[in-house]
Coordinates of C-alpha atoms in Angstrom, one line a residue:
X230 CA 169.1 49.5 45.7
X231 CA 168.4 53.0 44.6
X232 CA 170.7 55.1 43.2
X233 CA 169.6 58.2 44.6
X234 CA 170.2 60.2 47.0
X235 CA 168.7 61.3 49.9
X236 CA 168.8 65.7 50.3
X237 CA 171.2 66.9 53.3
X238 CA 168.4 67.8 54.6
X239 CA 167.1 64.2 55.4
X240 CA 166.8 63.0 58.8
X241 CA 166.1 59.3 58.2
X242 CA 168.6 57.5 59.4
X243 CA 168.6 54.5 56.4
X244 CA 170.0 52.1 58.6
X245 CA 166.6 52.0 61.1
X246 CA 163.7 50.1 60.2
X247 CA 161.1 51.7 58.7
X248 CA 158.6 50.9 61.2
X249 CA 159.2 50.6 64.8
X250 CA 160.3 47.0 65.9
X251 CA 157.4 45.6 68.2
X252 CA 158.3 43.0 70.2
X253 CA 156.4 40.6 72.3
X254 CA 157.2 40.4 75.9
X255 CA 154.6 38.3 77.1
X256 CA 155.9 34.6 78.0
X257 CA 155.1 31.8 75.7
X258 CA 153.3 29.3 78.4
X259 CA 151.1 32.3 78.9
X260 CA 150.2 32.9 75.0
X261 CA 147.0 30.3 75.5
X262 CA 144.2 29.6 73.0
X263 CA 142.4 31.5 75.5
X264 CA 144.2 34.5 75.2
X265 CA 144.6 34.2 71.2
X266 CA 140.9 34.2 71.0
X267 CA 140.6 37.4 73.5
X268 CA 143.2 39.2 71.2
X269 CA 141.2 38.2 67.9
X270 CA 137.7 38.8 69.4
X271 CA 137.7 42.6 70.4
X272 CA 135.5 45.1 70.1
X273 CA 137.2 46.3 66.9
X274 CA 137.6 42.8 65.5
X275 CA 133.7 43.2 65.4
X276 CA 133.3 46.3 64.0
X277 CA 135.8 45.2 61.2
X278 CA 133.7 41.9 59.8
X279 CA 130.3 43.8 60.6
X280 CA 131.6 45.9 57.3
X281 CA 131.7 43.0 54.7
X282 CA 128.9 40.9 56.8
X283 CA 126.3 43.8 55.7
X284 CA 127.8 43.7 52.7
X285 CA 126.3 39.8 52.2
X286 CA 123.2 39.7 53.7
X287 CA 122.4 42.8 51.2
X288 CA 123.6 41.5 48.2
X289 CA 121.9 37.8 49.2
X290 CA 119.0 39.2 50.6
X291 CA 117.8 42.8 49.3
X292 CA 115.3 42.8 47.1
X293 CA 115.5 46.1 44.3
X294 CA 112.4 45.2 42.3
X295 CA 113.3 45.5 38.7
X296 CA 114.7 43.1 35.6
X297 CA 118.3 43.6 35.9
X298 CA 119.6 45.1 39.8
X299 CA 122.3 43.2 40.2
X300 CA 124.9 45.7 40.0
X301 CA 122.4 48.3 41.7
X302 CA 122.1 45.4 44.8
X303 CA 126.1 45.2 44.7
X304 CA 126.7 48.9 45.0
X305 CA 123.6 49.0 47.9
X306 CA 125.9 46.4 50.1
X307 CA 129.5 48.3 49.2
X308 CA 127.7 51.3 50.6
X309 CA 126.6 49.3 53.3
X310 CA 129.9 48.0 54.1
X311 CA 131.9 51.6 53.8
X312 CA 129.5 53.4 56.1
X313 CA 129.6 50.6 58.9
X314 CA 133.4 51.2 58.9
X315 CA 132.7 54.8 59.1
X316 CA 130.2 55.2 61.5
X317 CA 132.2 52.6 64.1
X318 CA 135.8 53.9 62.8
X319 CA 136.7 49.9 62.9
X320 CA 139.4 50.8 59.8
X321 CA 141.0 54.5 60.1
X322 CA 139.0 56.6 57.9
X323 CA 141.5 57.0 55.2
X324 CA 141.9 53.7 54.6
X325 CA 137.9 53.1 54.2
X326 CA 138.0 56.0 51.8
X327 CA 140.7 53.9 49.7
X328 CA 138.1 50.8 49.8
X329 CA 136.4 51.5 46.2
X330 CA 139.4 51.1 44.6
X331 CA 139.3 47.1 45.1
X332 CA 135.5 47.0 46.3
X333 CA 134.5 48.6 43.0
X334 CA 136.1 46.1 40.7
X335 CA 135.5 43.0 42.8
X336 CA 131.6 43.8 42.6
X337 CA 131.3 44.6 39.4
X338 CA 130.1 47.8 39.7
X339 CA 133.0 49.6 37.7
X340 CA 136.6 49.0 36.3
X341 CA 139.4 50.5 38.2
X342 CA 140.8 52.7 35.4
X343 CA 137.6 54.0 35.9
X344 CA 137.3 54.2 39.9
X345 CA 141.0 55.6 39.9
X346 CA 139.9 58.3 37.9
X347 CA 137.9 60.2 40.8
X348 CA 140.2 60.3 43.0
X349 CA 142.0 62.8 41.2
X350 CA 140.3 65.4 39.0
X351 CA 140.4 69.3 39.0
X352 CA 138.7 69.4 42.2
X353 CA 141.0 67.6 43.6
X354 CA 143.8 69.5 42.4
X355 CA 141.8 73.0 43.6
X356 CA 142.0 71.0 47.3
X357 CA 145.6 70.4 47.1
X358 CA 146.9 73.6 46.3
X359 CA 144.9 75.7 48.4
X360 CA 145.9 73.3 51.2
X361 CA 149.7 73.8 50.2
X362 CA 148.9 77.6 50.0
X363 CA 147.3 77.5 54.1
X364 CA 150.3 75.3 55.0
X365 CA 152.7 78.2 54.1
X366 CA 150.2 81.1 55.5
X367 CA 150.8 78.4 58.8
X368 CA 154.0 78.3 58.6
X369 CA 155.0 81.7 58.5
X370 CA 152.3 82.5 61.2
X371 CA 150.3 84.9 59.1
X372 CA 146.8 83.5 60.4
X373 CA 148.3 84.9 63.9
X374 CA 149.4 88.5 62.4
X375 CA 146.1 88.4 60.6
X376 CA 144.2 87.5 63.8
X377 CA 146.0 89.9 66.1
X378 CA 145.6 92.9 63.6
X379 CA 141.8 92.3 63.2
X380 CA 141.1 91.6 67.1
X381 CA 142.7 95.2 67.9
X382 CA 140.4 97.0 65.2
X383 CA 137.4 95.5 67.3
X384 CA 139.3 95.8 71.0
X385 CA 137.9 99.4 71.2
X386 CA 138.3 101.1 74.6
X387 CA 136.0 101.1 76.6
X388 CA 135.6 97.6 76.1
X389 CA 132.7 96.6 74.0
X390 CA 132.1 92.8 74.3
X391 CA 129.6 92.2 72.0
X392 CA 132.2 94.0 69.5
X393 CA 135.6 92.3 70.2
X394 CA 133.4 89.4 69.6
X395 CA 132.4 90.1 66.5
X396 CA 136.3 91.2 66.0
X397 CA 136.7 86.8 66.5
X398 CA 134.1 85.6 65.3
X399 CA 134.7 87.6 61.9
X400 CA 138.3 86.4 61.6
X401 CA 137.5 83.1 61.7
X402 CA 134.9 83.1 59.2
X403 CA 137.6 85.1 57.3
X404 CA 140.1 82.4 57.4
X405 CA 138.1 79.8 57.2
X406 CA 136.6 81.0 53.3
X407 CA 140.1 80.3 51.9
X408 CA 140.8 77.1 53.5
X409 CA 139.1 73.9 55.0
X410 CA 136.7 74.7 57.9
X411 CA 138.6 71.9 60.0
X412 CA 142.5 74.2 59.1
X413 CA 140.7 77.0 60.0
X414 CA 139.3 76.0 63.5
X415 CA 142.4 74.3 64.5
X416 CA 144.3 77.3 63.5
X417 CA 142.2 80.2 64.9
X418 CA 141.5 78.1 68.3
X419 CA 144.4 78.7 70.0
X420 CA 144.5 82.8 69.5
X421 CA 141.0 83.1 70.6
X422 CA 142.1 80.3 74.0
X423 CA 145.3 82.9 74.4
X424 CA 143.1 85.9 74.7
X425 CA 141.4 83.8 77.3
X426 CA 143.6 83.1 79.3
X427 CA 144.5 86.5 80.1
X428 CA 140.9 86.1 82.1
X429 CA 140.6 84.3 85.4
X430 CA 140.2 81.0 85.6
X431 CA 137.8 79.0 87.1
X432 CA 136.9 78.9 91.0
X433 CA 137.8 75.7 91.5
X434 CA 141.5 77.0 90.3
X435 CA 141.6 80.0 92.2
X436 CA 141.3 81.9 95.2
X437 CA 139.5 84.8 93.3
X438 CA 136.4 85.3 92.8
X439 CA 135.4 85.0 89.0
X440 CA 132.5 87.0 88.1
X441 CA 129.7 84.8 85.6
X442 CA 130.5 87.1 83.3
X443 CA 133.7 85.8 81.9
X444 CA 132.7 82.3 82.0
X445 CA 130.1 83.2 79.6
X446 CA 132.4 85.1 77.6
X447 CA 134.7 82.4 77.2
X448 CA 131.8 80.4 76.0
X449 CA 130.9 82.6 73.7
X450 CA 134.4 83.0 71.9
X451 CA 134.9 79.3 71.6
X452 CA 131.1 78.6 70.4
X453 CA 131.6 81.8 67.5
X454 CA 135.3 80.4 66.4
X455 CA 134.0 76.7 65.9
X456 CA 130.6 77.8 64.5
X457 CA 132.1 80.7 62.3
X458 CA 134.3 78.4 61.1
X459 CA 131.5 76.3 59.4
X460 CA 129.6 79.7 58.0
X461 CA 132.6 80.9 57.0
X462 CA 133.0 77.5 54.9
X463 CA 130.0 78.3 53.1
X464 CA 131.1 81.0 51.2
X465 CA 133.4 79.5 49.3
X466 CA 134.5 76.0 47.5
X467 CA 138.0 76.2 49.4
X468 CA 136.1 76.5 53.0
X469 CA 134.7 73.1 53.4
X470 CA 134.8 69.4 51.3
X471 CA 130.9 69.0 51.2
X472 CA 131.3 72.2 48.5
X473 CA 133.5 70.5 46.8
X474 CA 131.7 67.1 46.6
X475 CA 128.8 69.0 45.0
X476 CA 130.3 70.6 42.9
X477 CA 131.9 67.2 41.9
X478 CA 128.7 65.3 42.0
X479 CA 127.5 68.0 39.4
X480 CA 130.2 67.0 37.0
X481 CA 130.1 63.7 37.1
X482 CA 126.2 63.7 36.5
X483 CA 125.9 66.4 34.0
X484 CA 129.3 66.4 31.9
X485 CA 127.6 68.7 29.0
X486 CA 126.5 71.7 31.8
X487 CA 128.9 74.1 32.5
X488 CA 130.7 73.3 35.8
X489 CA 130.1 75.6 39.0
X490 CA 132.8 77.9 39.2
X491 CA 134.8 79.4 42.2
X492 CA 132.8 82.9 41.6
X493 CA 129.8 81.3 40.6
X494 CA 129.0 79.8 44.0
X495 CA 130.8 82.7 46.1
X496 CA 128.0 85.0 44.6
X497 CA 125.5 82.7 46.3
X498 CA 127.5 81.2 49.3
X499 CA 128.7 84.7 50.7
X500 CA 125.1 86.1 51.1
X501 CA 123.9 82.7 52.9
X502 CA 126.9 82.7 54.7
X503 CA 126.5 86.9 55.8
X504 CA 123.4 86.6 57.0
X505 CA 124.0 83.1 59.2
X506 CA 126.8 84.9 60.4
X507 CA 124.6 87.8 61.8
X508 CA 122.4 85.8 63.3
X509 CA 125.1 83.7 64.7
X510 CA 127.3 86.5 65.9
X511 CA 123.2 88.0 67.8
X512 CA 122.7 84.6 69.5
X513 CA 126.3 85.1 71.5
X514 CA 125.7 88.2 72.5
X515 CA 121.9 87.6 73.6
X516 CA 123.3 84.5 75.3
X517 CA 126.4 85.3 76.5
X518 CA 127.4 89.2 76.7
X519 CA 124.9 90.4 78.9
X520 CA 125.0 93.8 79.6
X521 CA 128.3 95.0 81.4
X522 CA 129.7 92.4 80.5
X523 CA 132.7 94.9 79.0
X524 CA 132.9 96.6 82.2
X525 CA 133.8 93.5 83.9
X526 CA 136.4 92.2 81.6
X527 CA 138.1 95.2 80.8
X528 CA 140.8 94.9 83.2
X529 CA 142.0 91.7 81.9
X530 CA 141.7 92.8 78.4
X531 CA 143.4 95.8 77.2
X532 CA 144.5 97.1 73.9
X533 CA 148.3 97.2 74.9
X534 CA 148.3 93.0 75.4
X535 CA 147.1 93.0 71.7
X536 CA 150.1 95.7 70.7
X537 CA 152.8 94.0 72.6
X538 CA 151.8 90.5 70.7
X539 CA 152.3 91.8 67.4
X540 CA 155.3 93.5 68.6
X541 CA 156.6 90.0 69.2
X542 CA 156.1 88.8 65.8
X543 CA 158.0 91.7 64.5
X544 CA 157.4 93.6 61.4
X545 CA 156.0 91.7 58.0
X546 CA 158.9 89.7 56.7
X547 CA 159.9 89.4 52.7
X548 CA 158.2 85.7 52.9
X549 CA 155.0 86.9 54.5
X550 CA 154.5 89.1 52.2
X551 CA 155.7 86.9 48.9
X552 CA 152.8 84.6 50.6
X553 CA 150.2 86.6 50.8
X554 CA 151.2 87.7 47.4
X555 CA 150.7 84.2 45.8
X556 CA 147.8 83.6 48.0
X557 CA 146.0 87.6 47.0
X558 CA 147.1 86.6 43.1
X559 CA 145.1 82.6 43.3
X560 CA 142.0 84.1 44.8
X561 CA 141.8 87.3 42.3
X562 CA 142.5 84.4 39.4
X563 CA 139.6 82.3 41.0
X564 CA 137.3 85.5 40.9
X565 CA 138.3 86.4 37.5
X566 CA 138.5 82.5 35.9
X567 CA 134.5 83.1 34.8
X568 CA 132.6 86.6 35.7
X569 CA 129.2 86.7 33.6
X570 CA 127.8 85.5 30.6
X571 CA 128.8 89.5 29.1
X572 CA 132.0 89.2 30.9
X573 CA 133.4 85.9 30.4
X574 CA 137.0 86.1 32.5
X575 CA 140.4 85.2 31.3
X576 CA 139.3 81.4 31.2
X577 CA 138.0 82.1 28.1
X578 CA 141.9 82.9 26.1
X579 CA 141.9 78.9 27.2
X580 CA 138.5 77.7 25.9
X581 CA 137.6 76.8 29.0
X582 CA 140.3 74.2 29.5
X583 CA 142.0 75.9 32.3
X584 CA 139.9 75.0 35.6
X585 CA 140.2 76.2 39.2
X586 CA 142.3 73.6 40.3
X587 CA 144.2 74.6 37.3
X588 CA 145.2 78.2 39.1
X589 CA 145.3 76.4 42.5
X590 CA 148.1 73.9 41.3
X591 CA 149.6 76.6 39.5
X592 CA 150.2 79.3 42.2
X593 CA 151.0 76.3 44.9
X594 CA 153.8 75.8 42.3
X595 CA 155.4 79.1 43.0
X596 CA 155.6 78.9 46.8
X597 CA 158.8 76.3 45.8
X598 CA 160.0 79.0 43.1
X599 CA 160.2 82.3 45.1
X600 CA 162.8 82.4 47.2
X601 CA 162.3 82.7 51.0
X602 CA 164.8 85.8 51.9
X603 CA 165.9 84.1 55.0
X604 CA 168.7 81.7 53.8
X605 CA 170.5 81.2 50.4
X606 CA 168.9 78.9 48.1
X607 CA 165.5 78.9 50.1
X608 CA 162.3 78.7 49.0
X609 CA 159.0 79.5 50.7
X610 CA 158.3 76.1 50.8
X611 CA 160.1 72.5 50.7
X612 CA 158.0 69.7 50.8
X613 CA 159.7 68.9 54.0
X614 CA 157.1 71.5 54.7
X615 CA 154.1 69.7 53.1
X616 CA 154.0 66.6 55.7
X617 CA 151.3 67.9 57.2
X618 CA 149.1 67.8 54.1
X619 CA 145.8 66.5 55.3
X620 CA 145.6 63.7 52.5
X621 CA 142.4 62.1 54.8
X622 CA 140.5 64.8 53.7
X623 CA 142.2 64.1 50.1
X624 CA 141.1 60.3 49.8
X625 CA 137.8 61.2 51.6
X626 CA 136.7 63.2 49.0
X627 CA 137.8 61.3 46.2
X628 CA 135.8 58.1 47.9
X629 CA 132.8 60.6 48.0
X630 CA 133.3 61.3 44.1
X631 CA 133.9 57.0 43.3
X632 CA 130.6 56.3 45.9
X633 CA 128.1 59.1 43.5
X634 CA 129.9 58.1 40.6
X635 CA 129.1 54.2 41.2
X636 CA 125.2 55.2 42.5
X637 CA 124.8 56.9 39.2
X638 CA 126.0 54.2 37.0
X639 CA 125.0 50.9 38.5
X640 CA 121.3 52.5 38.7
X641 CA 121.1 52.2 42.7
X642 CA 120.3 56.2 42.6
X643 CA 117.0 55.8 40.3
X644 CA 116.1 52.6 42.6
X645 CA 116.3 53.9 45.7
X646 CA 114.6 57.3 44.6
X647 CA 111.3 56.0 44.3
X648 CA 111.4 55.7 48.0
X649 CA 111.5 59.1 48.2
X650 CA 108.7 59.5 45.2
X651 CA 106.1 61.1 47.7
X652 CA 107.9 64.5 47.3
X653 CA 107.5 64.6 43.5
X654 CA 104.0 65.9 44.3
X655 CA 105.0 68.6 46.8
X656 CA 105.2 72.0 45.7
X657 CA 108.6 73.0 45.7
X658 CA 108.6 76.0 48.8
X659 CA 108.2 72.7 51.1
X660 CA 110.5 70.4 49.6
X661 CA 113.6 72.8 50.2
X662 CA 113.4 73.1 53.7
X663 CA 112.2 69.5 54.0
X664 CA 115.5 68.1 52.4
X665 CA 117.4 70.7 54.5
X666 CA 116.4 69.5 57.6
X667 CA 116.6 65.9 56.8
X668 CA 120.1 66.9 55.7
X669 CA 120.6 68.7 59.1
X670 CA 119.6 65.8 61.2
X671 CA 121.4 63.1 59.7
X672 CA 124.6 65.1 59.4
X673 CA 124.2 65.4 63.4
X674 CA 125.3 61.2 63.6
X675 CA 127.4 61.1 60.3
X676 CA 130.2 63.2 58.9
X677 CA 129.1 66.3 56.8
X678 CA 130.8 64.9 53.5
X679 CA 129.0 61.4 54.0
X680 CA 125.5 62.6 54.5
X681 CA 126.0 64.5 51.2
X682 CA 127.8 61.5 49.6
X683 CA 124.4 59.2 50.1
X684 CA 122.1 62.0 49.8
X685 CA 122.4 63.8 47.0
X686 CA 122.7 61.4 44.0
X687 CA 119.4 60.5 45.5
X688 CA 118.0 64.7 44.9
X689 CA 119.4 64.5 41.6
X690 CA 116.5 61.5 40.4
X691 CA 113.9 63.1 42.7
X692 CA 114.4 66.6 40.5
X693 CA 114.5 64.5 37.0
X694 CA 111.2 63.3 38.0
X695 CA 109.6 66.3 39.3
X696 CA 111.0 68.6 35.9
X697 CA 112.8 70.9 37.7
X698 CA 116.7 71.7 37.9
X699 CA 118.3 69.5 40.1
X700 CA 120.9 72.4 41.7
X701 CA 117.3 73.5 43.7
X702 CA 117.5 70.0 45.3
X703 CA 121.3 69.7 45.4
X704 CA 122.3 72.9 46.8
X705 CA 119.8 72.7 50.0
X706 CA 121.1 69.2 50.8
X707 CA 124.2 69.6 50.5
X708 CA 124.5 73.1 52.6
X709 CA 122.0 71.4 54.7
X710 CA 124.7 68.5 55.7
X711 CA 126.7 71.2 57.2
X712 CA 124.4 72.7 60.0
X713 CA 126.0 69.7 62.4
X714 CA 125.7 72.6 65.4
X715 CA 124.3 70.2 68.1
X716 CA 126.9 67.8 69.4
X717 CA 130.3 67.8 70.2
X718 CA 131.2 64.9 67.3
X719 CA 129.0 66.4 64.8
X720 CA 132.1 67.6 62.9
X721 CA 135.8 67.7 63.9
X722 CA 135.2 71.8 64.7
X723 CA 133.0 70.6 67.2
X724 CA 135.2 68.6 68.7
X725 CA 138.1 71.3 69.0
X726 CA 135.9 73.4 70.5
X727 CA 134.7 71.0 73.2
X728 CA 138.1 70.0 74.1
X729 CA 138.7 73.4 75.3
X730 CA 136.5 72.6 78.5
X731 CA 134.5 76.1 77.7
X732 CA 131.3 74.8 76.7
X733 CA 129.1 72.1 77.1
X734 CA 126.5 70.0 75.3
X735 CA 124.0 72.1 76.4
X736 CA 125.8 75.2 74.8
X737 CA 125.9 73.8 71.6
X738 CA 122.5 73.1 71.7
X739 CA 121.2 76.1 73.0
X740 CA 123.4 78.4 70.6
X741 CA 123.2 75.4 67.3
X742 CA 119.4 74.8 67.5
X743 CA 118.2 78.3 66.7
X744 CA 121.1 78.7 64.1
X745 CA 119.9 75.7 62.5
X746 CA 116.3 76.9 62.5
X747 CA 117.9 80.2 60.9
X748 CA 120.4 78.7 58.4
X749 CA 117.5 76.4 56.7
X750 CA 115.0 79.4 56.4
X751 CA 117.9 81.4 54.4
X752 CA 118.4 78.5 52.4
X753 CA 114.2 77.9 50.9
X754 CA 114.6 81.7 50.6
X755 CA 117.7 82.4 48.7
X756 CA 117.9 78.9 46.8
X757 CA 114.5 79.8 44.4
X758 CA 115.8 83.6 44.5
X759 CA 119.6 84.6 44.1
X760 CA 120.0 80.8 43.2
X761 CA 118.0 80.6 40.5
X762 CA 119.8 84.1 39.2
X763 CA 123.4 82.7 40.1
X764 CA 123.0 79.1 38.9
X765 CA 120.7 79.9 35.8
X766 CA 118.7 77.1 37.3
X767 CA 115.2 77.5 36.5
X768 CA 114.5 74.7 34.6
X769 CA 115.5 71.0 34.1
X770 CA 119.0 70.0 33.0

């Protein structure tokens, strides 16, 4: 037995199981073969052996070319077997991201000191304390102050559509730079759905009549928060995992070049992400906030409903502002960590030891320092409070570094490359937007850190080959995997948006397409111009 004890604070009670007691109520003379064999042979049953049956028929049947592809074959079928699980969700998607930890050693493809290692590093760390930071901003509802206040700047009277928005749309995006795009959707959904519903509803559920206007402008308020979400992402390495995987991916394949810092891609992600935005926030209001459009929903929305919701919330409390404290101090240290090659920021007092996880870890340590002001012996946060840690996202990431780590070493990267050898003799203006778009369209049918998990290890070898820096490959691909703006299950934004029952398939396609179109012509513009400035990348590693 331990000898511990549990805090006060505990509501386990020790002397229930720890799992709920299932218990079979069907009879025993109707528990036949036949129904064993029904209960073994679902759907899911399927899925689950499909996994490890690819896995065979490539590592007994693929054929690499080369002296020695063993290990490269091996890796090809554990690929093989994790993406089956992920496409068909047979095994929770946590659980697949755990699967290199045995599948790894069991194929020979690496030992599991060395498998273990990735799925905890300093970008890890930089993911878990910026995800302990936005569970405090949660908690204390700052994302809803912060919302409210921003929305009534842009609620000018009269009523200007187009601007409130903008007023949204911006917020999100906002929010959504300091956390993960997924937080930030989920959070920001339900204040733009409560400024909403102060609009009539549908026909169907009510006796008046509701002019087309509002439809569309509910359409175009849950289209801007799930797609600002996403540009917002951009901007920073906090905003969305596929950053983070990259800038992984870069470490792991070129330990002696310096490692892409927090500022260093802000400087190039905030200008992509600015000008997507404006393009973004001019579709909605071509589409959707016609003119009058103001006029029409004015009486619904007024300044005063705004006012008397922040009233509700009552002034700034001491732990609001203690967050937003620690949460103002992590992002000025992430600025400041590395500035220029003049200015060199306060990481170099450390020698360049001190990374931005470092700072993440560091000021996520203080929320459980500072006290809370509300009750004695407080602190901001417990980690009763950090339940709700999204460690999916955690493990998924990590299985994203193991997966580029094991295509590097087991040679599977330089095999598979020389399918793609055709655009080593492409001039480089058509490459970028060609690996963009593929990016784009396979992201649409996989998740956006899978598509950059498989694709770029694969960039890397094509830019060894064709002498140039590999970041001009990496970068497009990787921001590339995040334009999923065409269907609902594209990305888990989409999804909370098309719950809503506001928009439909056709929405998304109408307002994703041409943002698409937009977001990859930004990219083979910027990439060979402020990129090459930002990254220093202008020739080969």
């Amino acid at each position: 037995m331990n000898g511990g004890h549990l805090p006060a604070a505990a509501s386990d009670d020790l002397k229930s199981p720890l799992l709920p007691v299932v218990h079979n109520d069907e009879p025993l003379e109707k528990q036949t073969l036949g129904h064993h064999l029904r209960t073994i042979f679902t759907p899911k049953n399927c899925y689950i052996a499909l996994g490890p049956l690819l896995c065979a028929v490539v590592c007994l049947c693929a054929r690499l070319g080369g002296e020695d592809t063993t290990t490269a074959k091996n890796m090809l079928g554990v690929l093989v077997w994790m993406f089956a699980w992920w496409l068909t969700e047979a095994v929770p998607m946590p659980i697949t991201s755990m699967s290199p930890l045995f599948l790894f050693p069991l194929f020979g493809i690496t030992t599991a000191d060395h498998v273990a290692s990735s799925y905890m590093d300093d970008v890890i760390s930089l993911v878990l304390g910026s995800f302990i930071l936005a569970l405090a901003v949660e908690h204390y509802n700052i994302h809803r102050r912060l919302a409210l206040n921003i929305t009534m700047v842009f609620c000018v009277e009269p009523l200007n559509a187009p601007v409130l928005l903008l007023g949204i749309c911006a917020t999100t995006a906002f929010v959504s730079m300091w956390m993960h795009n997924v937080a930030a959707t989920v959070m920001m959904m339900p204040v733009a759905t409560g400024i909403l519903q102060r609009l009539p509803s549908s026909p169907s559920s009510s006796s008046e009549m509701v002019p087309p206007a509002v439809g569309k402008f509910c359409r175009a308020v849950v289209l801007g928060v799930i797609y600002s979400a996403v540009v917002g992402g951009m901007s920073t390495l906090t905003g969305t995992g596929v950053n983070l995987i990259l800038v992984g991916m870069w470490k792991s394949y070129f330990p002696e070049a310096d490692p892409i810092s927090f500022s260093q891609w802000f400087f190039f992600g905030f200008p992509l992400a600015l000008s997507l935005f404006v393009v973004l926030w001019g579709i909605l209001c071509v589409l959707y906030c016609p003119k009058g459009t103001g006029k029409v929903l004015s009486p619904y929305l007024h300044k005063s409903h705004l006012r008397t919701e922040l009233e509700m919330l009552g002034p700034m409390s001491f732990a609001e502002k203690m967050v937003l404290s620690v949460f103002g101090g992590l992002v000025v240290l992430w600025m400041t960590r590395n500035i220029t090659d003049d200015i060199p920021g306060w990481g170099c007092i450390f020698n360049g030891r001190a990374g931005d996880g470092t700072v993440s870890v560091m000021m996520a340590t203080l929320l459980f320092i500072i006290p809370n002001g509300i009750k004695k012996g407080e602190k901001l946060m417990d980690w009763g409070k950090c339940k709700k840690l999204p460690w999916n996202i955690v493990l998924l990431l990590g299985a994203g570094f193991a997966i580029a780590d094991g295509v590097r070493t087991s040679g599977l990267a330089e095999v598979l490359s020389k399918g793609l050898v055709f655009l080593e003799t492409a001039p480089y203006w058509a490459i970028a937007p060609t690996v963009c778009l593929i990016a784009a369209s396979i992201t649409e049918f996989t998740s956006n850190n899978a598509t950059t998990t498989l694709l770029v290890p694969l960039l890397i070898e094509i830019a060894k080959n064709m002498q140039i820096h590999p970041l001009l490959l990496m970068v497009p691909g990787a921001i590339g995997s995040q334009f999923a703006f065409l269907l609902p299950t594209g990305t888990p934004s989409n999804v909370v948006g098309f719950t809503t029952g506001h928009i439909e398939i056709k929405d998304m396609i109408k307002t994703g397409l041409p943002l698409k179109i937009a977001g990859t012509a930004f990219l083979s513009v910027l990439m060979p111009t402020l990129g090459t400035y930002v990254f220093g990348s202008k020739g080969a590693v």
